[in-house]
mmCIF file of C-alpha atoms and ligand atoms in Angstrom:
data_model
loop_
_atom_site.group_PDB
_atom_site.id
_atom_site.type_symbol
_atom_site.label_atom_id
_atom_site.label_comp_id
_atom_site.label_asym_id
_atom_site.label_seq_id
_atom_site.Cartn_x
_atom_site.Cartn_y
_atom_site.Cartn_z
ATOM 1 C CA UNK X 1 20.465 -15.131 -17.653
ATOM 2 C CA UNK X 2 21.227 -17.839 -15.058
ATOM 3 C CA UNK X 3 20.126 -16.363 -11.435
ATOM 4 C CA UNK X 4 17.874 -13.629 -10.472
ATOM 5 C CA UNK X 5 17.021 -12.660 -6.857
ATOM 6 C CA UNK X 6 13.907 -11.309 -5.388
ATOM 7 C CA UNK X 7 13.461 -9.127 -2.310
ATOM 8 C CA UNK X 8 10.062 -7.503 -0.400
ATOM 9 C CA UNK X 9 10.738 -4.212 1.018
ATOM 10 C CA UNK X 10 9.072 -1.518 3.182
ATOM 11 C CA UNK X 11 6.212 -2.062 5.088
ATOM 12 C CA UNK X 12 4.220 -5.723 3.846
ATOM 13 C CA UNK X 13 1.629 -5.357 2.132
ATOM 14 C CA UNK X 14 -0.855 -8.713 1.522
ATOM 15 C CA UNK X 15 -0.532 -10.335 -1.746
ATOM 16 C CA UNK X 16 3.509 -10.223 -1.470
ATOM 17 C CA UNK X 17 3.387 -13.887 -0.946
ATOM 18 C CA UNK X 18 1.577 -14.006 -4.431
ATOM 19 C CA UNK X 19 3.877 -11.966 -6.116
ATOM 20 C CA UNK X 20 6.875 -13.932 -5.055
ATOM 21 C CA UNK X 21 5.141 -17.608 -6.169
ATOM 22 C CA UNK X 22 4.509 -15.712 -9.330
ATOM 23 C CA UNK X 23 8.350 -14.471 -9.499
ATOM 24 C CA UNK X 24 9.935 -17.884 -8.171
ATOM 25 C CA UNK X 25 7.185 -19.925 -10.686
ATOM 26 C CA UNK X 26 8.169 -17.242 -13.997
ATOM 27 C CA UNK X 27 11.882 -17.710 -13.131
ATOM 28 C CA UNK X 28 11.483 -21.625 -12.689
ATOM 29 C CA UNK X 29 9.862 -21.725 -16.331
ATOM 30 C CA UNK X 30 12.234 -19.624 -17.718
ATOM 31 C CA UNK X 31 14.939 -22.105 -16.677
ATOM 32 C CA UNK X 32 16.373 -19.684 -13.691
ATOM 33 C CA UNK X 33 17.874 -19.910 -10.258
ATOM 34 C CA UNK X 34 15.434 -17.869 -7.941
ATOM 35 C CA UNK X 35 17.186 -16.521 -4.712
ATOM 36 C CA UNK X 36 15.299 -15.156 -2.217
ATOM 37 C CA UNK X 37 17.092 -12.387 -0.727
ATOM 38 C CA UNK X 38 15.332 -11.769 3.018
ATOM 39 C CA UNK X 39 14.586 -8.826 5.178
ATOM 40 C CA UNK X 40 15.019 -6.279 2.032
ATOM 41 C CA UNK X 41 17.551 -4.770 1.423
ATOM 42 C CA UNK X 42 18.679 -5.563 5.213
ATOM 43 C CA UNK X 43 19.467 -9.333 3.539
ATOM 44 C CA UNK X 44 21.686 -7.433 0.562
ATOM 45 C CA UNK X 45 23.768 -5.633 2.918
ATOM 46 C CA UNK X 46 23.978 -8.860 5.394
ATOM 47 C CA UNK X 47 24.433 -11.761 2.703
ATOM 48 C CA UNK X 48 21.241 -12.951 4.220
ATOM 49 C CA UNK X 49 18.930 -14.908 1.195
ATOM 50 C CA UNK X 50 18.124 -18.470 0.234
ATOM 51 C CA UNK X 51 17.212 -20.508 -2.609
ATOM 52 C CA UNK X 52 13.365 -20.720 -3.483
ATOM 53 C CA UNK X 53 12.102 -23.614 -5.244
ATOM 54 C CA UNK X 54 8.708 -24.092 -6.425
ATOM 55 C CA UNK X 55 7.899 -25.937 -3.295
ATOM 56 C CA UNK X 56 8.537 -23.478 -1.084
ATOM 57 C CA UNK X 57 6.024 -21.069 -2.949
ATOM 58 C CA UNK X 58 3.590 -24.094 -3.757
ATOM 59 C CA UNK X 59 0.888 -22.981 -0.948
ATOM 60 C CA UNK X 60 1.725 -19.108 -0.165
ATOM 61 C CA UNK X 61 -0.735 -17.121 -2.732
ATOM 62 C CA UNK X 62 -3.268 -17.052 0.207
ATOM 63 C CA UNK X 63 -0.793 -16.028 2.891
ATOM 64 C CA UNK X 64 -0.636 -12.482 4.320
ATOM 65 C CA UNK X 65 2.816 -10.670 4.819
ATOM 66 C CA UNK X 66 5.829 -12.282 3.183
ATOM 67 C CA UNK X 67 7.975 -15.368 3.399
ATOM 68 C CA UNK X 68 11.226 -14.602 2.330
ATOM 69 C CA UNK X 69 10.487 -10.853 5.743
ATOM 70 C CA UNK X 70 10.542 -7.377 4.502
ATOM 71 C CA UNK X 71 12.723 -4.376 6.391
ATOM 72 C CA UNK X 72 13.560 -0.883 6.450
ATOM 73 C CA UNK X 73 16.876 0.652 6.254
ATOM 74 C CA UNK X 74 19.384 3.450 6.217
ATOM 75 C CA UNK X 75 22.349 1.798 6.363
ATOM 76 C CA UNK X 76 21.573 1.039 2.338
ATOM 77 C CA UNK X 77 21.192 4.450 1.655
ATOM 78 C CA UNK X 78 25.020 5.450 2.803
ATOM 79 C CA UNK X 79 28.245 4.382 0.647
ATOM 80 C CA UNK X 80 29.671 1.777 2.407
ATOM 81 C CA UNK X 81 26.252 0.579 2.711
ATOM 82 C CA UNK X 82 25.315 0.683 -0.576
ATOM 83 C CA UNK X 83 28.919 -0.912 -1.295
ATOM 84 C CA UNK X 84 28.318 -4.327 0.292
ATOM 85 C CA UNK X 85 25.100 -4.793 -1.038
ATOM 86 C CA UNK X 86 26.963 -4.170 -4.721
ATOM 87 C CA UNK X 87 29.684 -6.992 -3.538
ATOM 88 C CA UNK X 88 26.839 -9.453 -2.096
ATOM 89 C CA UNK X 89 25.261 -9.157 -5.252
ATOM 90 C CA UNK X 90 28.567 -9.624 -7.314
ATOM 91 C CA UNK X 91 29.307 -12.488 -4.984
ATOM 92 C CA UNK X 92 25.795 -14.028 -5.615
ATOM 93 C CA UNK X 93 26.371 -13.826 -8.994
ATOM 94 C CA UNK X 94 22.896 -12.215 -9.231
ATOM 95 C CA UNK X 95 22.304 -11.774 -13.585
ATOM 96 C CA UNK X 96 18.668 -9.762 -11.754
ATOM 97 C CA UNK X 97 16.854 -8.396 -9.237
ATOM 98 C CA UNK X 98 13.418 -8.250 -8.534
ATOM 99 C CA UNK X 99 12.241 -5.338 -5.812
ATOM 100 C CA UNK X 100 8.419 -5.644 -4.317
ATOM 101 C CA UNK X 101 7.580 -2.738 -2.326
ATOM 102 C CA UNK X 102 6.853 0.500 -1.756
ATOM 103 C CA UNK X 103 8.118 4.657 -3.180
ATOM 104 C CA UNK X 104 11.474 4.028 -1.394
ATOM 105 C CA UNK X 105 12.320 0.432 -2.157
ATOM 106 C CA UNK X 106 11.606 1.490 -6.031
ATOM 107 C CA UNK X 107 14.400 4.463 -5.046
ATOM 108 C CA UNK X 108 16.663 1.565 -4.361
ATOM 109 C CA UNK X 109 16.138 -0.288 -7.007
ATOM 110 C CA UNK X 110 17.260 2.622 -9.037
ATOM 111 C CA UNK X 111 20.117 3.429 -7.442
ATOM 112 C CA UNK X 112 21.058 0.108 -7.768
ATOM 113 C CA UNK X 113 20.012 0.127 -11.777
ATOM 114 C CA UNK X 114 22.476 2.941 -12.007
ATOM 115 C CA UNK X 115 25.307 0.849 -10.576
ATOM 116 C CA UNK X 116 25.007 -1.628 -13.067
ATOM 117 C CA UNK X 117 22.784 -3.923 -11.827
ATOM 118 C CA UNK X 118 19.369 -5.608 -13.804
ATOM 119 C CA UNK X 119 16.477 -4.540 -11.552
ATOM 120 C CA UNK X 120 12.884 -4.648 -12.194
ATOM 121 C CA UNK X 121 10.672 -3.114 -9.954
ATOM 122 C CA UNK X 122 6.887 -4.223 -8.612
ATOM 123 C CA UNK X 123 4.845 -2.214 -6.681
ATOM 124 C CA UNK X 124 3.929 -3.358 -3.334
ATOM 125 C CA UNK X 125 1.645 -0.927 -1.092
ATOM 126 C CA UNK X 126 -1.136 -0.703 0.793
ATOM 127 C CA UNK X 127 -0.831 2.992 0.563
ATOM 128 C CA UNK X 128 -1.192 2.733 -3.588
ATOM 129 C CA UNK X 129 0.786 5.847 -4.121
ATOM 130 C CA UNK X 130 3.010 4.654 -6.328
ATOM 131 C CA UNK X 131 3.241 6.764 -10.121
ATOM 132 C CA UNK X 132 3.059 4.483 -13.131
ATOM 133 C CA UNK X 133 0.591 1.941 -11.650
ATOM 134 C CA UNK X 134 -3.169 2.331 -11.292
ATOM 135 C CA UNK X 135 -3.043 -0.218 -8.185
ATOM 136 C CA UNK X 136 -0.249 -1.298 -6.071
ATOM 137 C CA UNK X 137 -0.514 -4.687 -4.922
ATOM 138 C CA UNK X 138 -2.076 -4.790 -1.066
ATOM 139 C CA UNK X 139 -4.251 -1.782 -1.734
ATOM 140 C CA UNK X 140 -7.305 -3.805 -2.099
ATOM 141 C CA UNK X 141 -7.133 -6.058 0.791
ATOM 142 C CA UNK X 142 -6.630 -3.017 3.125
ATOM 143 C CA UNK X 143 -9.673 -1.168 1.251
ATOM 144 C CA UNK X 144 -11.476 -3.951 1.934
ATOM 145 C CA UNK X 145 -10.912 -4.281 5.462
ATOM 146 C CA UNK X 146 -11.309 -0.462 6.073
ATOM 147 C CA UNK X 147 -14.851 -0.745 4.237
ATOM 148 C CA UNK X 148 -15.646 -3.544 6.494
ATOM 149 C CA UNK X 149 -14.744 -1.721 9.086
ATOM 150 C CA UNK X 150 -16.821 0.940 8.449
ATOM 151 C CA UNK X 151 -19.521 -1.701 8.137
ATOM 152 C CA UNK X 152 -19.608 -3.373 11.595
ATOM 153 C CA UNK X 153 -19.307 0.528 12.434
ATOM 154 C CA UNK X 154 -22.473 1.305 10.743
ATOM 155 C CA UNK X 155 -24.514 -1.588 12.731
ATOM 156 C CA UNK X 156 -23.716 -0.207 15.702
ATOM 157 C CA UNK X 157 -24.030 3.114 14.715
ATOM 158 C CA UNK X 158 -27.520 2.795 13.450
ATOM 159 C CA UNK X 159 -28.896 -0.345 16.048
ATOM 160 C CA UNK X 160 -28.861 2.004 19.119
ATOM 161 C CA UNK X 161 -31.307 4.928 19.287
ATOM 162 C CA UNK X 162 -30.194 7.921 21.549
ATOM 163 C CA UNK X 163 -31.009 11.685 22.482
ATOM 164 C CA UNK X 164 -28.075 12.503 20.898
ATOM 165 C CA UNK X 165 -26.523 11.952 17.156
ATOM 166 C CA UNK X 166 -23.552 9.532 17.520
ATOM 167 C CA UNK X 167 -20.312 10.189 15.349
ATOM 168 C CA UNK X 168 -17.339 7.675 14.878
ATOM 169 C CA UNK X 169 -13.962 9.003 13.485
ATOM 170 C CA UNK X 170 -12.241 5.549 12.196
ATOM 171 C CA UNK X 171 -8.442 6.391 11.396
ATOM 172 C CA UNK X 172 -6.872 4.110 8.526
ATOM 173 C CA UNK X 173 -3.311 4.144 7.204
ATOM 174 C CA UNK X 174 -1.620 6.454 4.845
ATOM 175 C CA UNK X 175 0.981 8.732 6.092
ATOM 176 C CA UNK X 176 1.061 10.924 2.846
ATOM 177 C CA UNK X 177 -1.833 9.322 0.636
ATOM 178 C CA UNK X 178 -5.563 9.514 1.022
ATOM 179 C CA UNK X 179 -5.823 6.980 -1.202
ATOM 180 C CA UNK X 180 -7.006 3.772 1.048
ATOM 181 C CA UNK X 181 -9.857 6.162 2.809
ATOM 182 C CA UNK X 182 -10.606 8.001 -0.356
ATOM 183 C CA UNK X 183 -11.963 4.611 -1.840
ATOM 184 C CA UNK X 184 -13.637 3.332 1.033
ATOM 185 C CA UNK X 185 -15.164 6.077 1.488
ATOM 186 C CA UNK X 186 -16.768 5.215 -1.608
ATOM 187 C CA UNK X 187 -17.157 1.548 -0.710
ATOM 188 C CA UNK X 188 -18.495 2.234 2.663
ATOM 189 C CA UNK X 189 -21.740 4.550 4.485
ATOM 190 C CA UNK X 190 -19.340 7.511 5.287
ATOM 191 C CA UNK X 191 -20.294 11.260 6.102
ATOM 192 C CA UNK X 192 -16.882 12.587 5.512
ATOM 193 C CA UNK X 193 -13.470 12.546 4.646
ATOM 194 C CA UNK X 194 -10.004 14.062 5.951
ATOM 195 C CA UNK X 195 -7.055 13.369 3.370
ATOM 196 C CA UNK X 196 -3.827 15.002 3.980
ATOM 197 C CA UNK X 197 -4.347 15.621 0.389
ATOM 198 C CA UNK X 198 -6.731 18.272 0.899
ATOM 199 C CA UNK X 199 -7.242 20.673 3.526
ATOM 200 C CA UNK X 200 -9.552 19.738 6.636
ATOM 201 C CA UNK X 201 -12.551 22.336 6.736
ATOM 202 C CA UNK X 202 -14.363 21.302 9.767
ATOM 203 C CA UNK X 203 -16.639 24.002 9.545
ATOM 204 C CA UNK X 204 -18.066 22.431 6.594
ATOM 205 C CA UNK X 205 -18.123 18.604 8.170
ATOM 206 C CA UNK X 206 -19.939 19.981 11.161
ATOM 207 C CA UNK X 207 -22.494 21.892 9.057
ATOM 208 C CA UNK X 208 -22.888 18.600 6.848
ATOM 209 C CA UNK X 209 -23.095 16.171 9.929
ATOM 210 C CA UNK X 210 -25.588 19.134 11.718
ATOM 211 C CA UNK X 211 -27.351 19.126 8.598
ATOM 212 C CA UNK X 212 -27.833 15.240 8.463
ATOM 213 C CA UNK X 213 -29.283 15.381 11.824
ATOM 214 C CA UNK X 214 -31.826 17.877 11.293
ATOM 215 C CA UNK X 215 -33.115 15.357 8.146
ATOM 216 C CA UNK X 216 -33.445 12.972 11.781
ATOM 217 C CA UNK X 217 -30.319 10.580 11.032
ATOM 218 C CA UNK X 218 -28.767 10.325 14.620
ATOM 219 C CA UNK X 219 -25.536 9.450 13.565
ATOM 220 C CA UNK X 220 -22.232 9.863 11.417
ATOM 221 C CA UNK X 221 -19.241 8.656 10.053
ATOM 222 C CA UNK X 222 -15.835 9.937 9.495
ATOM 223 C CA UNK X 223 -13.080 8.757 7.646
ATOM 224 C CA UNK X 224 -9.309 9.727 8.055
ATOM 225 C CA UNK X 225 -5.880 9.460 6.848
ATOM 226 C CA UNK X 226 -3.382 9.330 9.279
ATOM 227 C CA UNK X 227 -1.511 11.673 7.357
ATOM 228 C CA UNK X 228 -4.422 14.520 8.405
ATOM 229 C CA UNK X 229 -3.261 14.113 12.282
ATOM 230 C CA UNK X 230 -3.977 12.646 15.092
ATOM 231 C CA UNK X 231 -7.464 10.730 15.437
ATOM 232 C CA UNK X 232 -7.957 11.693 19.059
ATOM 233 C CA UNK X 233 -7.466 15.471 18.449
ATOM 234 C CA UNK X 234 -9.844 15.332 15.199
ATOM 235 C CA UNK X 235 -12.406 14.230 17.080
ATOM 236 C CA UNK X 236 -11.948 16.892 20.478
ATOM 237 C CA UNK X 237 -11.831 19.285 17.487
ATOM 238 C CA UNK X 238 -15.402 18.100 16.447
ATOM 239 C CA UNK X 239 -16.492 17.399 19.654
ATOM 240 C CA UNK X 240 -16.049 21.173 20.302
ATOM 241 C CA UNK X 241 -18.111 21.923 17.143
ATOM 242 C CA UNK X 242 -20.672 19.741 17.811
ATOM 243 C CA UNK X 243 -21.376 19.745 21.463
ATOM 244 C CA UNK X 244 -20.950 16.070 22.456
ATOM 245 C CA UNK X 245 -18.740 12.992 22.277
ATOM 246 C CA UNK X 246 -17.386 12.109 19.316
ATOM 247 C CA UNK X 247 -15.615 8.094 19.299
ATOM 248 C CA UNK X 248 -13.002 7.185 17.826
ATOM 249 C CA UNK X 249 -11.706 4.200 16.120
ATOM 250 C CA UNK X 250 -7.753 3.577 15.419
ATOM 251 C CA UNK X 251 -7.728 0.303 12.204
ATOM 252 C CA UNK X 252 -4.066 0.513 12.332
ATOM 253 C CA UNK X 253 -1.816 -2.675 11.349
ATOM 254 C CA UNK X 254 -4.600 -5.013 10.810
ATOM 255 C CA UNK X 255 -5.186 -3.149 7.619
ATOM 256 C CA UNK X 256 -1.878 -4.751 6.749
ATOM 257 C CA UNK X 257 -2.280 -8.633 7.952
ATOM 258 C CA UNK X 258 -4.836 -11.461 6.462
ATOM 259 C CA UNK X 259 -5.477 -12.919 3.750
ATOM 260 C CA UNK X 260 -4.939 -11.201 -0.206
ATOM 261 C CA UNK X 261 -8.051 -10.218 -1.677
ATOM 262 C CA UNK X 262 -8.273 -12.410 -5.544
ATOM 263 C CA UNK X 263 -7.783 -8.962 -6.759
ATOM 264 C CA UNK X 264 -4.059 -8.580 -5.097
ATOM 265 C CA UNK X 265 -3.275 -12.132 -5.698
ATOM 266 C CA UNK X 266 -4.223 -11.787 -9.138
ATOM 267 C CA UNK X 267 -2.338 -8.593 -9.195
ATOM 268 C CA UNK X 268 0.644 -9.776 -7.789
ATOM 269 C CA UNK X 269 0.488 -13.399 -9.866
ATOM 270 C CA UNK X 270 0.688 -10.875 -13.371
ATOM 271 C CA UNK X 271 3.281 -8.336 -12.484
ATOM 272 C CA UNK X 272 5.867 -11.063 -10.533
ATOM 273 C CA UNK X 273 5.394 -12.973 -13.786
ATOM 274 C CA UNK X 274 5.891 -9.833 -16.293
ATOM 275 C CA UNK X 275 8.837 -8.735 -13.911
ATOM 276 C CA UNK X 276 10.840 -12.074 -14.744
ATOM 277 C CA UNK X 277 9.384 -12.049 -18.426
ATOM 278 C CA UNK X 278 11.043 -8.360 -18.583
ATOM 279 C CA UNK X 279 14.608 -9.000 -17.219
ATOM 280 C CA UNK X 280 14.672 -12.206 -19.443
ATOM 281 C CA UNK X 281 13.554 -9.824 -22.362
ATOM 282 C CA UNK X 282 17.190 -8.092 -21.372
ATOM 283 C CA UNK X 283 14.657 -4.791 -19.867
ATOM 284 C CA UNK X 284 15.596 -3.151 -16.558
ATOM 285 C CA UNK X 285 15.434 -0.117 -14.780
ATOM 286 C CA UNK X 286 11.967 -0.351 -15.108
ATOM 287 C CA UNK X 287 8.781 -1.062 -12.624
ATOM 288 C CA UNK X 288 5.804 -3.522 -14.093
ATOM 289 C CA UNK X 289 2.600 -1.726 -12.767
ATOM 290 C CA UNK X 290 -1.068 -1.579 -14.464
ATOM 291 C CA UNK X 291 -2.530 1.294 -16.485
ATOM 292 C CA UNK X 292 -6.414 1.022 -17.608
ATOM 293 C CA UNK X 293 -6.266 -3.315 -16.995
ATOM 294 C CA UNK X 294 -3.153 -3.628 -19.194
ATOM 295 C CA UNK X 295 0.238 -4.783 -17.285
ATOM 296 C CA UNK X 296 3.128 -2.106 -18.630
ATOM 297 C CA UNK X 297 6.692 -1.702 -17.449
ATOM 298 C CA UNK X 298 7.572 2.307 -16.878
ATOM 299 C CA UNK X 299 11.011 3.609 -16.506
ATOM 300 C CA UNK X 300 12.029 3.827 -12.363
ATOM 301 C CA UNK X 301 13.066 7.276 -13.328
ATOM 302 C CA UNK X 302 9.897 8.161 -14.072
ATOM 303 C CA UNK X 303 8.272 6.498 -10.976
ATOM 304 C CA UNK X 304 10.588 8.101 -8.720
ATOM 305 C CA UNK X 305 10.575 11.656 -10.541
ATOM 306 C CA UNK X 306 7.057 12.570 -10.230
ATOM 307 C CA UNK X 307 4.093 12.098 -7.224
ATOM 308 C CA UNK X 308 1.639 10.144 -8.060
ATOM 309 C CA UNK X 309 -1.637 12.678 -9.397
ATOM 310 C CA UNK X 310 -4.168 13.327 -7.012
ATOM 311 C CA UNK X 311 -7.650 11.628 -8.442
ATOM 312 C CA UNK X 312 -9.677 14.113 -7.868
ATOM 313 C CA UNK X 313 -12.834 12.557 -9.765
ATOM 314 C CA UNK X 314 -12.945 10.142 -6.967
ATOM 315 C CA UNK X 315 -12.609 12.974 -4.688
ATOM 316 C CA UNK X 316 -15.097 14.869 -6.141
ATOM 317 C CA UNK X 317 -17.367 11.664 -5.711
ATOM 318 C CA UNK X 318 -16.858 10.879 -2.438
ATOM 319 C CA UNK X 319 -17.975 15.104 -1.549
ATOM 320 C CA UNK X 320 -21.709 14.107 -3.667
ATOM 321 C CA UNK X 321 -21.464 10.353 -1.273
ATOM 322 C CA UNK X 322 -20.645 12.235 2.171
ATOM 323 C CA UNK X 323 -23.171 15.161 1.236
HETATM 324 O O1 LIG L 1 2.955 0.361 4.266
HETATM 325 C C1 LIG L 1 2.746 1.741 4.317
HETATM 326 C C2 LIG L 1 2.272 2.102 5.662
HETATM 327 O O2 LIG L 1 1.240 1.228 5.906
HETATM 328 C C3 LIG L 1 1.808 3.514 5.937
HETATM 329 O O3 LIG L 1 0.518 3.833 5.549
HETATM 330 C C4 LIG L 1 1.998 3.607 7.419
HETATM 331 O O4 LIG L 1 2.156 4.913 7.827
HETATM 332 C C5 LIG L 1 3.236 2.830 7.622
HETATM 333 O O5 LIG L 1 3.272 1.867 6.619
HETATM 334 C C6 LIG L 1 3.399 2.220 8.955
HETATM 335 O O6 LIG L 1 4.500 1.396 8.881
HETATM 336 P P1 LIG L 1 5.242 0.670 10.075
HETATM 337 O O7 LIG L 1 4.255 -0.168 10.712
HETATM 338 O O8 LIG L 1 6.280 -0.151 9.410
HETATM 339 O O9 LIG L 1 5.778 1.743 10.911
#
């Protein structure tokens, strides 16, 4: 093994820049040429990468996004597509690939593990709904600034004293997962929380939040996926419930920007590092993720066949933390 290439795809999540020094440090070691292929797999289809050296990953670990851009596209997904990318990567002379990113980048990297090519996978997510990893890298960092968030949120929310309660609906990211407001909902002072994992009973959150206020607390806090809807309807709905304004709060992409938590960056420093260690074992097809603290490569079959299981201890938590 001579060359490998490395490529961020999807939507960025912080502590990419980690995982690539990791990658383009590993490969270095290991005697390799690291290419960094940019934009995704926009850059495979357009011939669009560069060389990385150690220099030009010397001072990124604390960077947010990703150096070498990340992209979406469909064009990869059709044959003729798919076709150049094989050629740019035959003309490359690519012996590996490394793929950071998200459910559909690791559905890439399979399809191109099937057409010969030596891919590793590494999951890279805010939305941390990969299967065969506990955490994708990015998660933590957008926890993080969801649960501060929800702090500033809460000094507001408790500093002015009115006639009536006051309740916040803050909408964070997560088109299909709960999993970024599930755990701050455990991190932060939250009241409830809509997942499009589980159905929204607002007959319940009402009679919780109505409940709350009888005790005398004059105000609550909701947390939501964007997956559940739209944050602006959610809260008419519970407006209509409750009998008076309810504000709203739309986090959006700064949940994606700033700087890595040391979580992600250590995260990101061990599975770039055990992706290179893997392809130079001769393994592929496979995606390095973490199960109970120990770094393990699964198959990519298996991480694209099945949806990543539901933790419903932690959702059974957060219903005793909202109560
Ligand atoms: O990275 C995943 C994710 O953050 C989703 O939670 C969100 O729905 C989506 O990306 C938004 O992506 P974009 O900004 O690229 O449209």
């Amino acid at each position: 093994m001579k060359k490998i290439g490395v490529l961020t795809s999807g939507g960025d999540a912080p502590g990419m820049n980690a995982t690539l020094r990791a990658v383009v440090k590993a490969g270095t070691y290991h005697n390799l040429e690291v290419i960094g292929i940019e934009a995704g797999y926009i850059g495979l289809l357009e011939g669009r990468y560069r060389n990385l050296d150690i220099l030009d990953v010397e001072e990124i670990v604390s960077y947010g996004g990703t150096i070498i851009k990340t992209g979406r596209t469909k064009e990869f997904q059709r044959e003729e597509g798919f076709n150049k990318a094989l050629d740019n990567i035959k003309n490359l002379e690519l012996d590996g690939l490394v793929v950071i990113g998200g459910n559909g980048s690791m559905k890439g990297a399979q399809k191109l593990s099937e057409a010969g090519i030596k891919v590793m996978g590494v999951p890279g997510t805010i939305d941390n709904d990969i299967t065969g990893t506990d955490y994708a890298i990015g998660f933590d960092t957008a926890c993080n600034i969801v649960t501060e968030t929800v702090d500033r949120i809460l000094d507001t929310a408790t500093a002015l004293v009115g006639s009536t309660p006051r309740v916040f609906v803050i909408e964070v990211m997560g088109r299909h997962s709960g999993e970024i407001a599930m755990t701050s909902t455990l991190a932060g002072s939250v009241d409830a929380l809509l997942i499009p994992e589980q159905e929204v009973d607002y007959d319940q959150i009402s009679a919780n939040l109505k409940r709350k206020f009888e005790l005398g607390k004059n105000y609550g806090i909701i947390l939501m996926a964007e997956g559940v809807g739209k944050v602006d309807e959610i809260s008419r709905e519970l407006e209509m419930r409750l009998g008076f304004k309810v504000r709203e709060t739309l986090l959006g992409h700064q949940q994606r920007g700033g700087r890595p938590t040391a979580f992600d960056r250590v995260l990101g420093s061990k599975l770039g590092a055990e992706a290179v260690n893997q392809l130079v074992k001769g393994e592929s097809s496979k995606m390095v993720g973490v199960r109970n603290n120990v770094v393990k490569a699964v198959e990519l079959k298996v991480v694209n066949s099945d949806k990543k299981k539901f933790n419903t201890k932690n959702y059974e938590l957060t219903k005793m933390l909202c109560y």
